[in-house]
Amino acid sequence: MKQPRAERADIGLLLEGTFPYVSGGVSSWVNQIIRGFPQFSFALVFIGSQPEDYGEMKYALPDNVVHLETHYLYNQHAAPQIRPVHGNPATFGEIKRLHEYFRFSDLHPDGTETFRKIVPELSAHGVAGLETFLYSHESWEYIKENYRKYCTDPSFVDYFWTVRSMHAPIWMLAEIAGNFIPVRAYHTVSTGYAGLLGALLKEKTGRPLILSEHGIYTKERKIDLFQAQWIKDNRNVFQRDPTEISYFRQLWIRFFQAIGKRCYDSADHIVALYEANRLRQIEDGAPPQITRNIPNGINVPRFSPLRAQRPVLPPPILCLIGRVVPIKDVKTYIRAMRTVVNRLPGAQGWIAGPEDEDPGYAEECRELAEGLGLSENIKFLGFQQMTELLPRIGLVVLSSISEGLPLVLLEGFAAGVPAVSTDVGSCRQLIYGLDQEDQSFGAAGRVVGIADPQALAEAALELLTEGASWRAASEAGVRRVEAYYTQEQMFASYKSIYDEATTWRE
Amino acid sequence: MAGIGFELRKLLQKQSYFGLLQAYAYAGIISSGPWVLSIVGILFVGFLSLGVVFPHALIVQFQVSVTYLILSSLILTGFIQLGFTRFIADGLFKKQDEQVLPNFNGMLLIVTGISGTFGTLAMFLFLPGMSVPYRLLMLSGFVILCAIWVTTIFLSGMKQYKEIVVLFAAGYTVTVLGALLMRKLGMEGLLLGFVIGHFVLLTGMVALTLRTFPSEEFVAFDFLRPGAMYPSLIWAGFLYNLGVWADKLMFWFYPDTSQLIIGPLRASLIYDLPIFLAYLAIIPGMAVFLVRIETDFVEYYQKFYDAVREGGSLEHIENMRDNMLFTIRQGLSEIVKIQAIAVLVVFVLGGTLLGWLGISRLYLPLLYVDVVAAGLQVVLLGILNVFFYLDKRPVVVFLCLLFLGANIAFTSLSLHLGAPYYGYGFAISLLITVLAGMQLLSRKLDLLEYETFMLQ
């Protein structure tokens, strides 16, 4: 499909590994936002790893996307011709200061000034261009100096190439920033490379930068890096301290922390999906006064008619809605069902979600249900339409070990179904409320610890057997979702940010 | 050079003076064997023919003819020697052993074709008045020599030193015996002996190659593909050989210092003999060069690149670099020391030596200068070799060009200044090149890690 091109646009969306080439929660959200603001034109920058990793676009481009450019960080670029060059010692003084600021940001409050000085020099003609990084004596001396000072892994060649491959995308991003069309505001949907691009663009044009984080990029990267096999660890058995992660992993983690921090420092608005993430952002260096929560909203009118379809007494049916994968910890749910059925013999435990992602795990779950003698009570339903499922169940259950802002809880609330969830992501906020006003609605269910089938069962039994508790929870859920988690509110929040950012004048 | 370094180290590990002596003697023989044998062989043929071949001028004609053959074949094959050897070495590094023989055959075919064409042209253009047997012998000698040089450098590249020396010894024995048997036929007889002896030598080397690198395929021309051979090596080989011979050629064609020997071939009797004798005096230098470079230097060279590739610490890498630097410095200073001794010996015994050989003592000053110059040439070889190891080909080309230019310039000057200055042109050009080479080597080694990491 041909990529649209334009001379200018209202909002520049910076997208790393997501819309329109990758499907998923964040991509759907981006799609929703673009379509929700037909009054603005959007220019998209897609940053990917390499072209082979992506197929055709997964979404039809909305009409108000007037510009789309794609860039790949790990594409083989024609490196500048190899030749010895001379670096500028003063520039390397600035670079050193910048690194110190990344390392100990509290001690170097002038980091933004330093960053501002270096950014224009990243171009091919600048004193901190790619050639200078790759070929200059000063760069070589600087790399050696840092290896001696910090590196705890013996291998110099691995250190050298880690530093090189880690930094190489910076100049590419600088080039993208240099060529990007004029827009009125930048909106990045993650920190990381897209966030750094946002920071570079902000330095270049002074236009406002909005950051929306669905997860916490740096944290997710950290998990990836812990699992990455390609990162070398050359310490021998005597040098290795099992409590200390390999130096190159640390280096990568710090790199993403640094560019994340840089994005936080450059941003004008930092948006989290829910409170726990906002606090995490602040912990990672985001200035608290510009952070806020804008949760994902749902289309409440689609679910509100369902409330009337349910019998007055809640059916003793629990339902876990989600993919059957280990992160959802379906086994804890099945174990909890044993206790529930002991006390409430007619109870049913449904599992609504596709099983094709990890068939092995799904099989284990079926065997566990059978082993616990629950074949009659546990049903694997596969994927279900929410509007058909929700009127038939009495309780939404989430036993996950990790969640963000699970829409199934909100959709359940909108349909009047309370929830029992583990204490992960935003679940506590969704069930008990955040601030005082929110909490005054009451609990829309119960929150229990992870991997605790007994507590999960007790909470579910309480709600299913005590009609008053169930009704209070159901009512609290309806009120909470209508007060805070509607699509309209999400759009209104973003509208205020977009309006402010796009009317910004120099 | 795994093979030779290994054997030398084994001898050195005996930790006795005798072992040391053995190592150096061995190194001396394999490093200097071929050309010592050829110089001695040619002189010997002349020596044995004294009183048999008349007039005496015919012997000189033979020697000059052979010198021209050697000179022209070395310069012509200079183009391909280094480039081809490197191509094969890279192929072996990539474990493409079966590619060696077909490409060697292909290269030999090309060299034979080109040298045959050039030789035939030269026969008509430069030797029109000469007898047909003489012209045919010159042509075949030229082609055979071209093939021998490329094969020799190829086999040295493959570290077949011992075999080369043995084959040269055999070839020159046949040359001397053949010339001895056929000397009654006059100059053509001597030349026929020379051609037969070299044919034996070439056959032996080709047989050795066939045996060492068996292959299914017989002929291939992979080395001619664009990018297969480094142009810098092609030029370096040519420029070096031309540089070595430039002063001799100039002396041969400068009227005051030369005479017509045979047909259009001129020679400079006063200039040539001392330089050939001087080359015999660099045997100890060559021995030291081989021992030092092939054992100590290569050891640290390999450790350095192992450390770079296999994740050594920076400290270790720098340590190996320093050791490498130290072995180079030590090697060069040892070459200088041992050559200084050789020079002193020639200074003391030179006159007596010339007396034995029946050569006029008038040659003595020139011999002194030439011995110093030849010693410097060993140092230059050592420096170039280190640059080859470090893969700094452009530097090698630059040094060869500098040497050629300086040799032409200073030899012209010495010809202009007159007889007392003869030989100084060659010596000074080598001195300049050696100094420049050392300077560059020191700078390149300072930047070695930087260039290894940042500019690859």
PDB file of N, CA and C in Angstrom, chain A residues 4 46 90 100 177 279 328 352 355 412 452:
ATOM      1  N   PRO A   4       0.894   7.622   2.313  1.00  0.00           N
ATOM      2  CA  PRO A   4       0.546   9.004   2.003  1.00  0.00           C
ATOM      3  C   PRO A   4       1.659   9.958   2.436  1.00  0.00           C
ATOM      4  N   PHE A  46       6.502   5.447  11.704  1.00  0.00           N
ATOM      5  CA  PHE A  46       6.575   4.083  12.232  1.00  0.00           C
ATOM      6  C   PHE A  46       8.050   3.693  12.336  1.00  0.00           C
ATOM      7  N   ALA A  90      36.075  19.442  22.924  1.00  0.00           N
ATOM      8  CA  ALA A  90      35.020  20.133  23.681  1.00  0.00           C
ATOM      9  C   ALA A  90      33.707  19.368  23.567  1.00  0.00           C
ATOM     10  N   GLU A 100      27.037  11.514  32.229  1.00  0.00           N
ATOM     11  CA  GLU A 100      26.976  11.641  33.689  1.00  0.00           C
ATOM     12  C   GLU A 100      25.568  11.992  34.133  1.00  0.00           C
ATOM     13  N   ALA A 177      14.369  12.897  12.552  1.00  0.00           N
ATOM     14  CA  ALA A 177      13.890  14.146  13.140  1.00  0.00           C
ATOM     15  C   ALA A 177      14.190  15.317  12.209  1.00  0.00           C
ATOM     16  N   LEU A 279       2.805   6.421  39.017  1.00  0.00           N
ATOM     17  CA  LEU A 279       3.793   6.469  40.106  1.00  0.00           C
ATOM     18  C   LEU A 279       5.120   5.893  39.640  1.00  0.00           C
ATOM     19  N   LYS A 328      -1.928 -15.451  32.537  1.00  0.00           N
ATOM     20  CA  LYS A 328      -3.273 -15.303  33.125  1.00  0.00           C
ATOM     21  C   LYS A 328      -3.459 -16.229  34.329  1.00  0.00           C
ATOM     22  N   ALA A 352     -13.381 -18.120  29.068  1.00  0.00           N
ATOM     23  CA  ALA A 352     -13.723 -17.613  27.739  1.00  0.00           C
ATOM     24  C   ALA A 352     -12.506 -16.932  27.125  1.00  0.00           C
ATOM     25  N   GLU A 355      -7.498 -20.561  22.883  1.00  0.00           N
ATOM     26  CA  GLU A 355      -6.514 -21.456  23.496  1.00  0.00           C
ATOM     27  C   GLU A 355      -5.351 -21.762  22.560  1.00  0.00           C
ATOM     28  N   GLY A 412     -17.331  -5.701  32.068  1.00  0.00           N
ATOM     29  CA  GLY A 412     -18.153  -6.399  33.049  1.00  0.00           C
ATOM     30  C   GLY A 412     -18.900  -5.406  33.937  1.00  0.00           C
ATOM     31  N   ASP A 452      -3.164 -17.266  44.855  1.00  0.00           N
ATOM     32  CA  ASP A 452      -3.767 -17.610  46.148  1.00  0.00           C
ATOM     33  C   ASP A 452      -5.189 -18.131  45.901  1.00  0.00           C
TER      34      ASP A 452
END
